Amino acid sequence: MGAEKEKKQGEEGGAVIRLGPKILELLSKLGEVELEDVEIEAEELEIWVPTVIPQVIPAQPAPAAVAPPKVLPEKPAEILAAEFKPLTQTYLGRIVEVKIGATRAEGGSRGKVVKIGGEAAPSFYLWEEVPPNPPAISADVFDMEVSLPRALRMHVQDVIGDPAAWAKLAVDKFGADMVTVHLVSTDPLIKNTPPSEAAKTIEKVLQAVDVPIIVGGCGDPKKDAEVFKRVAEVTHGERVMLSSLTLDMAEAGILGDVAKAAKEHGHVVLAFTAMDLNRAKELNRRLYEYLPRDSIVMDLTTAALGYGIEYSFTIHERARLAALGGDVELQHPTSSGSTNAWAAREAWMRLGPEWEPRELRGPIWETITALTLLLAGVDMFMMMHPAAIHTVKEVVKNLLNRGRAKPEEIADWVTVKI
Amino acid sequence: MGEETRKGVRELSPLDIYMLLPKTNCGKCGEKNCMAFAAKVVNREIPIELCTPLVEEEQYKSEYAKLKEILAPAVKEIVIGVGENSIKVGGKLVMYRHEFTYYNPTPIAIDVTDEMPESELMERVKRVEGFTYNYIGRTLKLDMIAIRSTSNDPSKFRYTVEKVAGATRLPLILCTFNPDVMKSALEVIYNRRPLIYAANRNNWRQMAELALMYNCPLAVFGQGDLNLLSSLVKTLLEYGVEDLLLDPGTFPNDGLSETITNFTMIRRNACKGGDRLMGFPLIGVPMTVWLKKDAPKEVLQWKEAYLAAILIARYADLLIMHSLEGWVLLPNVILRFNIYTDPRKPVSVEPGLRIFGSPDENSPVMFTTNYALTYFTVESDIKSANIDCYLIVVDTGGISVESSVAGRILTAQTVADAIKKSGIEEKVKHRYLIIPGLAARLSGEIEELTGWRVLVGPRDSSGIPAFLKERWPPKE
């Protein structure tokens, strides 16, 4: 709905800023993502110079200012040495390591596999531990025409409706570590695509790219269960991740079947719960009946920046600290659907000229949503905008490389001329 | 009360406070008795100073001192500016927000320089003051001006600082490592209690003298060296300067790891390790991205935007930024608002029936949840389109439509209950309920349970006007 409105506004709006592609190119040297014309609205650049009559502010009573310096017996004449000793902690628990994807030697056909988790300290507490695996990114791909905000659509325009081509673009050009194929067309309320056809789509994507694949359902528990079972079968040995398994499936009595299929064919599952650690634990307990612990990743829900991100931030911090503190049922890597950032109207809506261009506002929304949760402990991100994917990858790389700060570089920041 | 006996904010019980109160139940604080007062104090709902006998009477002097000590936050609260134009920085009680709540949302200061043409300077100050964004019923703003001396010329700096001080009441940060330049500006605006930025390994003694002479808070620049930072703090405290802020150094790009590790280690030491030298507010400087001059402007703005966000999430108590672009600042003022909401109280509004415009018995009836953001978004869309309608606000405990459907908090049953309770059945003749698009899954059950016909509305409330135009009144 948003995207359509967007499109309409864009057409009516006339001279629209098209900075997005430019920054993308600069940011990620994506070069080949074809970029549209770059135009800058003139009024953005104009500086309005008013005649300023400085407002006279009555002098405030000095708050005991100019008080005579305190008389101390002896003021230090030299710097008094004090060593900084970081508080270091050891933890009872460790996050299990989960491998997604399988190479030929491992029974699959992937050129690359992705490992997440394995941490024994909170995220980026590098003085305690350098985490064994960097957080990874999976790019979202849809199996049918979907409406997208323009800032997203412009980068995938040519591949919408062709999940294999879209997956290839995401891996080759956006730099995604994995691809999530959302089988939205299987929704009984949309196209009700049968499981066999959905499985074919997944097979096509597996042929198009050599990275691990995540299989996304439509959100209808019964239909997802059917689709997942079928897909699990035809992708035997590929170690795909089924996204996602829920307590709704448990209630419908079909969770066991899906979990069994995942186990039988060697796959990973994403256990989704809505912002509730007790339910997350409950779902994991049910899954333990069928699956080894290293086949479970948790999705604790990602709310967009401005739309409840604080709940997501805090639940991830709590989950991670509890897991490290010894809560076995929470010792799983976590995944964030950071594309949810686009649910925030601030990510795509026209808000007035002072908030433009949306081609930057949208992807920075997604970037900041993901980074906030990265710092709370999330291990993998489902994302969409190429600039956001690129930035999160770069930040992860920089955050994990300690000891590269050059003190002299910031020594004179105060006098820098911009 | 020594270091060993100091309790963390979570271990502190009302009894710990009560034992040190006058225990007269005089009621001057407005509470029924001293125990009720203690409970509110321990929850940081009211300050201990509301107990006037404790503060005023000589006999309670030592108890008052002890209470101040045990209630002191792990990170000292520093005031910059004076009176109603001042801002509190730091004052953090805990390291993780779920342990209690974060106080004093990170102020954002925007820089100006003493070499800017005067018109540009005034324009920039005006833009900082004029920045506002209306978010769930609150106005989000920028907070401070950081004036940098790029000229290193005392008279130029003094002139600029006076100009800026005359044009804005916002609290100020004076930035120069040259004590002579600093002094020349402080002489004219010390009574605004600006933040002196900053003492470093070379100038610390002169800066300390200025901080003492003018009674202004002082920033300490560690430039990435935490031993130096610790040593400078120790020295300055010995020197008699008590109101300190720490800038461990913000390294963008390659140095990001150092930056975040340092901020985190410092906050951990202050909150969990009883390291008093690190118990001061932290300054993050996202504008260090601008040191790399060869990169295009949009790229630096982009980097500054996400660096600021990373610092807000990782313990910065004050930020100094350069970009004034709306798209750079908007995600950061919203992130700051989000992270600093009290996790003990969901951001919600009162459930119940809301009436917009002058609806009659044929007007549309819709529902939404009582998550503040959801509600205010829907409200603003209805109001700006001048729609006459009824809106039932369903109590979901302050959770959004999507999450409350997923979490089974918003169900056909809760909707049915809300309809009954709202009294809407007496207000309209029809039985058509417009439900949020994100709650489409509930349509069947709602129809069964309530007898109302369901019309599935748009997924985003901005689509309400168009939806009504097309679908209301119902055709059948």
CSV table of N, CA, C and O in Angstrom, one decimal, chain A residues 1 23 26 48-49 55 57 63 66 72 75 77 79-80 82-85 87 91 123 125-128 248 306-308 310-311 314 318 345-346 354-356 360 375 391 395 398-399 402-403 407 409 411 413-414 416-417, chain B residues 95-98 115 119 123 132-133 135 148 166 168-169 175 197 204-205 209 213 215 223 227 230-231 235 238-239 253 257-258 265 268-269 291 298 302 306 314 326-327 334 338 371 373 377 381 398 408 458 460-462:
chain,number,residue,atom,x,y,z
A,1,MET,N,0.8,-1.2,0.0
A,1,MET,CA,0.0,0.0,0.0
A,1,MET,C,0.9,1.2,0.0
A,1,MET,O,0.7,2.2,-0.8
A,23,ILE,N,24.9,7.8,-3.8
A,23,ILE,CA,25.6,7.4,-2.6
A,23,ILE,C,25.9,5.9,-2.5
A,23,ILE,O,26.9,5.5,-2.0
A,26,LEU,N,29.0,5.4,-4.3
A,26,LEU,CA,30.1,5.8,-3.5
A,26,LEU,C,30.4,4.9,-2.3
A,26,LEU,O,31.5,4.6,-2.0
A,48,TRP,N,19.3,30.7,2.8
A,48,TRP,CA,18.5,31.9,3.0
A,48,TRP,C,19.2,32.8,4.1
A,48,TRP,O,19.6,32.4,5.2
A,49,VAL,N,19.6,34.0,3.7
A,49,VAL,CA,20.3,34.9,4.6
A,49,VAL,C,19.4,36.0,5.1
A,49,VAL,O,19.2,37.0,4.4
A,55,GLN,N,18.9,38.2,19.3
A,55,GLN,CA,18.0,38.3,20.4
A,55,GLN,C,18.8,38.6,21.7
A,55,GLN,O,19.8,37.9,21.9
A,57,ILE,N,19.6,38.3,25.3
A,57,ILE,CA,19.1,37.5,26.4
A,57,ILE,C,19.6,38.1,27.7
A,57,ILE,O,20.8,38.4,27.9
A,63,PRO,N,25.7,31.6,38.7
A,63,PRO,CA,25.5,30.6,39.8
A,63,PRO,C,26.8,30.4,40.6
A,63,PRO,O,27.6,29.6,40.3
A,66,VAL,N,32.4,32.8,39.4
A,66,VAL,CA,33.6,33.6,39.9
A,66,VAL,C,33.8,33.3,41.4
A,66,VAL,O,34.4,34.2,42.1
A,72,LEU,N,43.0,24.4,48.2
A,72,LEU,CA,43.4,23.1,48.5
A,72,LEU,C,44.9,23.1,49.0
A,72,LEU,O,45.7,23.9,48.5
A,75,LYS,N,47.8,21.3,45.1
A,75,LYS,CA,47.3,20.9,43.8
A,75,LYS,C,48.4,20.1,43.1
A,75,LYS,O,49.5,20.5,43.1
A,77,ALA,N,51.0,18.9,40.5
A,77,ALA,CA,51.8,19.7,39.6
A,77,ALA,C,52.0,18.8,38.3
A,77,ALA,O,52.4,19.3,37.3
A,79,ILE,N,50.7,15.1,36.1
A,79,ILE,CA,49.6,14.1,35.9
A,79,ILE,C,49.9,12.9,36.9
A,79,ILE,O,51.0,12.4,36.9
A,80,LEU,N,48.9,12.6,37.7
A,80,LEU,CA,49.0,11.5,38.6
A,80,LEU,C,48.6,10.2,37.9
A,80,LEU,O,47.5,10.1,37.3
A,82,ALA,N,47.1,6.8,36.8
A,82,ALA,CA,46.1,5.8,37.2
A,82,ALA,C,45.8,4.9,36.1
A,82,ALA,O,45.4,5.3,35.0
A,83,GLU,N,46.1,3.6,36.3
A,83,GLU,CA,45.9,2.7,35.2
A,83,GLU,C,44.5,2.3,35.0
A,83,GLU,O,43.7,2.2,36.0
A,84,PHE,N,44.0,2.2,33.8
A,84,PHE,CA,42.7,1.7,33.5
A,84,PHE,C,42.7,0.2,33.4
A,84,PHE,O,43.4,-0.4,32.5
A,85,LYS,N,42.0,-0.4,34.3
A,85,LYS,CA,41.9,-1.9,34.3
A,85,LYS,C,40.5,-2.3,33.9
A,85,LYS,O,39.6,-2.2,34.8
A,87,LEU,N,37.1,-4.2,33.7
A,87,LEU,CA,36.5,-5.3,34.4
A,87,LEU,C,36.2,-6.5,33.4
A,87,LEU,O,35.6,-6.3,32.4
A,91,TYR,N,31.8,-16.2,31.8
A,91,TYR,CA,30.4,-16.6,31.7
A,91,TYR,C,30.2,-18.1,31.8
A,91,TYR,O,31.0,-18.8,31.4
A,123,SER,N,28.0,-9.2,22.8
A,123,SER,CA,28.5,-8.8,21.5
A,123,SER,C,29.5,-7.6,21.6
A,123,SER,O,29.3,-6.6,22.2
A,125,TYR,N,32.3,-7.4,23.0
A,125,TYR,CA,33.1,-7.2,24.2
A,125,TYR,C,34.5,-7.8,23.9
A,125,TYR,O,34.9,-8.8,24.4
A,126,LEU,N,35.2,-7.1,23.0
A,126,LEU,CA,36.4,-7.7,22.5
A,126,LEU,C,37.5,-8.0,23.5
A,126,LEU,O,38.4,-8.7,23.2
A,127,TRP,N,37.5,-7.2,24.6
A,127,TRP,CA,38.5,-7.4,25.6
A,127,TRP,C,38.3,-8.7,26.3
A,127,TRP,O,39.2,-9.2,27.0
A,128,GLU,N,37.1,-9.3,26.2
A,128,GLU,CA,36.8,-10.6,26.8
A,128,GLU,C,37.0,-11.7,25.8
A,128,GLU,O,37.5,-12.8,26.1
A,248,ASP,N,2.2,-21.2,17.1
A,248,ASP,CA,1.0,-21.4,16.4
A,248,ASP,C,1.0,-22.8,15.7
A,248,ASP,O,-0.1,-23.5,15.7
A,306,GLY,N,11.7,3.5,15.8
A,306,GLY,CA,10.6,4.4,15.9
A,306,GLY,C,9.3,3.7,16.1
A,306,GLY,O,8.3,4.2,16.4
A,307,TYR,N,9.3,2.4,15.9
A,307,TYR,CA,8.1,1.6,16.0
A,307,TYR,C,8.3,0.4,17.0
A,307,TYR,O,7.8,-0.7,16.8
A,308,GLY,N,9.0,0.7,18.1
A,308,GLY,CA,9.1,-0.3,19.1
A,308,GLY,C,10.5,-1.0,19.1
A,308,GLY,O,10.7,-2.0,19.7
A,310,GLU,N,12.9,-0.3,20.8
A,310,GLU,CA,13.4,-0.5,22.2
A,310,GLU,C,13.0,-1.8,22.8
A,310,GLU,O,13.8,-2.4,23.5
A,311,TYR,N,11.9,-2.3,22.4
A,311,TYR,CA,11.5,-3.7,22.8
A,311,TYR,C,12.4,-4.7,22.3
A,311,TYR,O,12.9,-5.6,23.0
A,314,THR,N,16.0,-4.4,23.9
A,314,THR,CA,16.1,-4.9,25.2
A,314,THR,C,15.9,-6.4,25.3
A,314,THR,O,16.6,-7.1,26.0
A,318,ARG,N,18.6,-8.9,26.9
A,318,ARG,CA,18.2,-9.8,28.0
A,318,ARG,C,18.5,-11.3,27.6
A,318,ARG,O,19.0,-12.0,28.4
A,345,ARG,N,6.9,4.6,8.8
A,345,ARG,CA,6.6,5.6,7.7
A,345,ARG,C,7.7,6.5,7.5
A,345,ARG,O,7.9,7.0,6.4
A,346,GLU,N,8.5,6.8,8.5
A,346,GLU,CA,9.7,7.7,8.3
A,346,GLU,C,10.7,7.1,7.3
A,346,GLU,O,11.5,7.8,6.9
A,354,GLU,N,12.5,19.3,4.2
A,354,GLU,CA,13.7,19.2,5.2
A,354,GLU,C,14.1,17.8,5.5
A,354,GLU,O,15.1,17.6,6.2
A,355,TRP,N,13.3,16.8,5.2
A,355,TRP,CA,13.6,15.4,5.5
A,355,TRP,C,14.0,14.6,4.3
A,355,TRP,O,14.2,13.4,4.4
A,356,GLU,N,14.2,15.3,3.2
A,356,GLU,CA,14.6,14.6,2.0
A,356,GLU,C,16.1,14.5,1.9
A,356,GLU,O,16.8,15.2,2.6
A,360,LEU,N,17.8,8.3,0.8
A,360,LEU,CA,18.8,8.1,1.8
A,360,LEU,C,18.1,7.8,3.2
A,360,LEU,O,18.6,7.0,4.0
A,375,LEU,N,24.3,-4.5,18.1
A,375,LEU,CA,25.0,-4.2,19.3
A,375,LEU,C,24.3,-4.9,20.5
A,375,LEU,O,24.9,-5.0,21.6
A,391,THR,N,26.7,-1.3,4.4
A,391,THR,CA,27.1,-0.6,5.6
A,391,THR,C,27.2,-1.6,6.8
A,391,THR,O,28.2,-1.5,7.5
A,395,VAL,N,30.5,-2.2,8.9
A,395,VAL,CA,30.6,-1.9,10.4
A,395,VAL,C,31.0,-3.2,11.1
A,395,VAL,O,31.9,-3.1,12.0
A,398,ASN,N,34.7,-3.6,10.7
A,398,ASN,CA,35.4,-2.6,11.5
A,398,ASN,C,35.3,-2.9,13.0
A,398,ASN,O,36.3,-2.7,13.7
A,399,LEU,N,34.2,-3.3,13.4
A,399,LEU,CA,34.0,-3.6,14.9
A,399,LEU,C,34.8,-4.7,15.3
A,399,LEU,O,35.2,-4.8,16.5
A,402,ARG,N,40.1,-4.9,16.1
A,402,ARG,CA,40.6,-4.0,17.2
A,402,ARG,C,42.0,-3.6,16.9
A,402,ARG,O,42.8,-4.3,16.3
A,403,GLY,N,42.3,-2.4,17.4
A,403,GLY,CA,43.7,-1.9,17.4
A,403,GLY,C,44.1,-1.2,16.1
A,403,GLY,O,45.3,-1.0,15.8
A,407,PRO,N,45.4,7.5,17.0
A,407,PRO,CA,45.1,8.6,17.9
A,407,PRO,C,45.4,10.0,17.3
A,407,PRO,O,44.7,10.9,17.4
A,409,GLU,N,45.0,10.9,14.4
A,409,GLU,CA,44.1,11.3,13.4
A,409,GLU,C,42.9,12.2,14.0
A,409,GLU,O,42.4,13.0,13.3
A,411,ALA,N,43.3,13.9,16.9
A,411,ALA,CA,43.9,14.9,17.8
A,411,ALA,C,43.4,16.3,17.6
A,411,ALA,O,43.1,17.0,18.6
A,413,TRP,N,40.5,17.3,15.9
A,413,TRP,CA,39.2,17.4,15.3
A,413,TRP,C,38.5,18.8,15.6
A,413,TRP,O,37.7,19.2,14.8
A,414,VAL,N,38.9,19.4,16.7
A,414,VAL,CA,38.3,20.7,17.0
A,414,VAL,C,38.6,21.7,16.0
A,414,VAL,O,37.7,22.6,15.7
A,416,VAL,N,39.2,21.2,12.7
A,416,VAL,CA,39.1,20.8,11.3
A,416,VAL,C,38.2,21.8,10.5
A,416,VAL,O,37.2,22.3,11.1
A,417,LYS,N,38.6,22.1,9.3
A,417,LYS,CA,37.8,23.0,8.5
A,417,LYS,C,37.0,22.2,7.5
A,417,LYS,O,37.5,21.4,6.8
B,95,MET,N,23.9,-0.1,33.6
B,95,MET,CA,24.5,-0.3,32.3
B,95,MET,C,23.5,-0.7,31.2
B,95,MET,O,23.6,-0.3,30.1
B,96,TYR,N,22.6,-1.6,31.6
B,96,TYR,CA,21.6,-2.1,30.6
B,96,TYR,C,20.3,-1.5,30.9
B,96,TYR,O,19.9,-1.5,32.1
B,97,ARG,N,19.5,-1.1,29.9
B,97,ARG,CA,18.3,-0.4,30.2
B,97,ARG,C,17.3,-1.3,30.9
B,97,ARG,O,16.5,-0.8,31.7
B,98,HIS,N,17.3,-2.6,30.6
B,98,HIS,CA,16.3,-3.4,31.3
B,98,HIS,C,16.6,-3.6,32.8
B,98,HIS,O,15.7,-4.1,33.5
B,115,GLU,N,35.2,30.8,12.4
B,115,GLU,CA,35.6,31.4,11.1
B,115,GLU,C,34.5,31.4,10.1
B,115,GLU,O,34.7,31.6,8.9
B,119,SER,N,26.7,35.6,8.7
B,119,SER,CA,25.3,35.2,8.3
B,119,SER,C,25.1,33.7,8.3
B,119,SER,O,24.1,33.2,8.8
B,123,GLU,N,22.5,31.7,10.7
B,123,GLU,CA,21.6,30.8,10.0
B,123,GLU,C,21.7,29.4,10.6
B,123,GLU,O,20.6,28.7,10.8
B,132,THR,N,12.6,20.6,14.6
B,132,THR,CA,11.6,19.9,15.4
B,132,THR,C,10.9,18.8,14.6
B,132,THR,O,10.8,18.9,13.4
B,133,TYR,N,10.6,17.7,15.3
B,133,TYR,CA,9.8,16.6,14.7
B,133,TYR,C,8.8,16.1,15.7
B,133,TYR,O,9.1,15.9,16.8
B,135,TYR,N,6.7,13.4,17.1
B,135,TYR,CA,6.7,12.0,17.2
B,135,TYR,C,5.8,11.5,18.4
B,135,TYR,O,6.1,11.9,19.5
B,148,ARG,N,33.4,25.8,17.9
B,148,ARG,CA,34.8,25.4,17.7
B,148,ARG,C,35.6,26.6,17.3
B,148,ARG,O,35.2,27.3,16.4
B,166,GLY,N,24.3,35.4,22.2
B,166,GLY,CA,23.2,36.4,22.1
B,166,GLY,C,22.0,35.9,21.3
B,166,GLY,O,20.9,36.4,21.4
B,168,THR,N,21.0,32.6,21.0
B,168,THR,CA,20.3,31.3,21.4
B,168,THR,C,20.4,31.2,22.9
B,168,THR,O,21.4,31.6,23.5
B,169,ARG,N,19.4,30.5,23.5
B,169,ARG,CA,19.5,30.2,24.9
B,169,ARG,C,20.0,28.7,25.1
B,169,ARG,O,20.0,28.3,26.2
B,175,CYS,N,34.8,24.8,22.3
B,175,CYS,CA,35.8,23.8,21.9
B,175,CYS,C,37.1,24.4,21.5
B,175,CYS,O,37.1,25.1,20.4
B,197,TYR,N,35.5,22.4,26.6
B,197,TYR,CA,36.0,21.2,25.9
B,197,TYR,C,37.4,21.6,25.3
B,197,TYR,O,37.5,22.4,24.4
B,204,TRP,N,46.0,20.5,30.7
B,204,TRP,CA,45.1,20.1,31.8
B,204,TRP,C,45.1,21.1,32.9
B,204,TRP,O,44.1,21.4,33.5
B,205,ARG,N,46.3,21.6,33.2
B,205,ARG,CA,46.4,22.5,34.4
B,205,ARG,C,45.7,23.8,34.2
B,205,ARG,O,44.9,24.3,35.0
B,209,GLU,N,42.3,25.2,36.0
B,209,GLU,CA,42.2,26.5,36.6
B,209,GLU,C,40.9,27.3,36.1
B,209,GLU,O,40.2,27.9,36.9
B,213,MET,N,37.9,28.6,38.2
B,213,MET,CA,37.7,30.0,38.3
B,213,MET,C,36.2,30.4,37.9
B,213,MET,O,35.6,31.2,38.5
B,215,ASN,N,33.7,28.1,37.5
B,215,ASN,CA,32.7,27.1,37.9
B,215,ASN,C,31.9,26.5,36.8
B,215,ASN,O,30.7,26.5,36.7
B,223,GLN,N,41.7,10.8,23.8
B,223,GLN,CA,42.3,10.5,22.5
B,223,GLN,C,42.7,9.0,22.4
B,223,GLN,O,43.7,8.7,21.8
B,227,ASN,N,44.4,4.8,29.8
B,227,ASN,CA,45.3,5.1,31.0
B,227,ASN,C,45.5,6.6,31.2
B,227,ASN,O,45.4,7.1,32.3
B,230,SER,N,42.2,8.0,32.6
B,230,SER,CA,42.1,7.7,34.0
B,230,SER,C,43.0,8.6,34.8
B,230,SER,O,42.6,9.2,35.8
B,231,SER,N,44.2,8.8,34.3
B,231,SER,CA,45.2,9.6,35.0
B,231,SER,C,44.7,11.1,35.0
B,231,SER,O,44.8,11.7,36.1
B,235,THR,N,43.9,13.2,38.4
B,235,THR,CA,44.6,14.5,38.6
B,235,THR,C,43.6,15.6,38.8
B,235,THR,O,43.7,16.5,39.7
B,238,GLU,N,41.8,15.6,42.0
B,238,GLU,CA,42.7,16.0,43.1
B,238,GLU,C,42.8,17.5,43.0
B,238,GLU,O,43.0,18.2,44.0
B,239,TYR,N,42.8,18.0,41.8
B,239,TYR,CA,42.9,19.5,41.6
B,239,TYR,C,41.7,20.2,42.1
B,239,TYR,O,41.8,21.4,42.3
B,253,ASN,N,35.3,4.8,11.0
B,253,ASN,CA,35.9,3.8,10.0
B,253,ASN,C,36.7,2.8,10.7
B,253,ASN,O,36.2,2.0,11.5
B,257,SER,N,36.1,-0.1,16.1
B,257,SER,CA,36.2,-1.1,17.2
B,257,SER,C,36.8,-0.6,18.5
B,257,SER,O,36.3,-0.8,19.6
B,258,GLU,N,37.8,0.2,18.3
B,258,GLU,CA,38.5,0.9,19.5
B,258,GLU,C,37.4,1.8,20.2
B,258,GLU,O,37.3,1.8,21.4
B,265,MET,N,33.9,-0.6,27.8
B,265,MET,CA,34.7,-0.9,28.9
B,265,MET,C,34.6,0.1,30.0
B,265,MET,O,34.5,-0.2,31.2
B,268,ARG,N,31.1,-0.2,31.7
B,268,ARG,CA,31.1,-1.5,32.5
B,268,ARG,C,31.9,-1.2,33.8
B,268,ARG,O,31.4,-1.5,34.9
B,269,ASN,N,33.1,-0.6,33.7
B,269,ASN,CA,33.8,-0.3,34.9
B,269,ASN,C,33.0,0.6,35.9
B,269,ASN,O,33.1,0.5,37.1
B,291,LEU,N,36.8,14.5,9.3
B,291,LEU,CA,38.2,14.6,9.2
B,291,LEU,C,38.7,14.1,7.9
B,291,LEU,O,39.8,14.5,7.4
B,298,GLU,N,27.8,13.5,0.9
B,298,GLU,CA,26.7,12.6,1.3
B,298,GLU,C,27.2,11.3,2.0
B,298,GLU,O,26.6,10.8,2.9
B,302,TRP,N,26.2,10.2,5.7
B,302,TRP,CA,25.7,8.8,5.9
B,302,TRP,C,26.5,8.2,7.1
B,302,TRP,O,25.9,7.6,8.0
B,306,TYR,N,25.1,6.9,11.0
B,306,TYR,CA,25.1,5.6,11.7
B,306,TYR,C,26.0,5.5,12.9
B,306,TYR,O,25.8,4.8,13.8
B,314,ARG,N,25.5,2.6,22.5
B,314,ARG,CA,26.6,2.2,23.3
B,314,ARG,C,27.1,3.3,24.1
B,314,ARG,O,28.3,3.8,24.0
B,326,GLY,N,18.1,16.7,7.8
B,326,GLY,CA,17.0,16.0,8.4
B,326,GLY,C,17.1,14.5,8.4
B,326,GLY,O,16.9,13.8,9.4
B,327,TRP,N,17.5,14.0,7.3
B,327,TRP,CA,17.6,12.5,7.2
B,327,TRP,C,18.7,11.9,8.0
B,327,TRP,O,18.6,10.7,8.4
B,334,ILE,N,15.0,9.9,17.0
B,334,ILE,CA,14.0,8.9,17.3
B,334,ILE,C,14.6,7.7,18.1
B,334,ILE,O,14.1,7.2,19.1
B,338,ASN,N,13.5,6.3,21.8
B,338,ASN,CA,13.2,4.9,22.0
B,338,ASN,C,14.0,4.3,23.1
B,338,ASN,O,13.5,3.7,24.0
B,371,TYR,N,-1.0,1.0,21.7
B,371,TYR,CA,0.4,1.3,21.6
B,371,TYR,C,0.5,2.8,21.1
B,371,TYR,O,-0.2,3.2,20.2
B,373,LEU,N,2.5,4.8,19.7
B,373,LEU,CA,2.9,5.1,18.3
B,373,LEU,C,1.8,4.8,17.3
B,373,LEU,O,1.4,5.6,16.4
B,377,THR,N,-0.4,7.7,15.3
B,377,THR,CA,-0.3,7.7,13.8
B,377,THR,C,-1.7,7.7,13.2
B,377,THR,O,-2.0,8.5,12.3
B,381,ASP,N,-3.7,10.7,11.1
B,381,ASP,CA,-4.2,10.5,9.7
B,381,ASP,C,-5.7,10.8,9.7
B,381,ASP,O,-6.2,11.4,8.7
B,398,GLY,N,-0.1,-1.9,25.3
B,398,GLY,CA,0.9,-1.0,24.6
B,398,GLY,C,1.7,-1.7,23.6
B,398,GLY,O,2.9,-1.4,23.3
B,408,ARG,N,-0.9,-13.0,20.1
B,408,ARG,CA,-2.2,-13.4,20.5
B,408,ARG,C,-2.7,-12.6,21.7
B,408,ARG,O,-3.4,-13.0,22.6
B,458,PRO,N,-6.7,-0.6,5.5
B,458,PRO,CA,-5.4,-0.5,4.9
B,458,PRO,C,-4.4,-1.0,6.0
B,458,PRO,O,-4.6,-1.0,7.2
B,460,ASP,N,-1.5,0.4,6.4
B,460,ASP,CA,-1.0,1.6,7.0
B,460,ASP,C,-2.1,2.7,7.1
B,460,ASP,O,-2.9,2.8,6.1
B,461,SER,N,-2.2,3.3,8.2
B,461,SER,CA,-3.4,4.2,8.4
B,461,SER,C,-3.4,5.4,7.5
B,461,SER,O,-4.4,6.1,7.3
B,462,SER,N,-2.3,5.7,6.8
B,462,SER,CA,-2.3,6.8,5.8
B,462,SER,C,-3.3,6.4,4.7
B,462,SER,O,-3.7,7.3,4.0
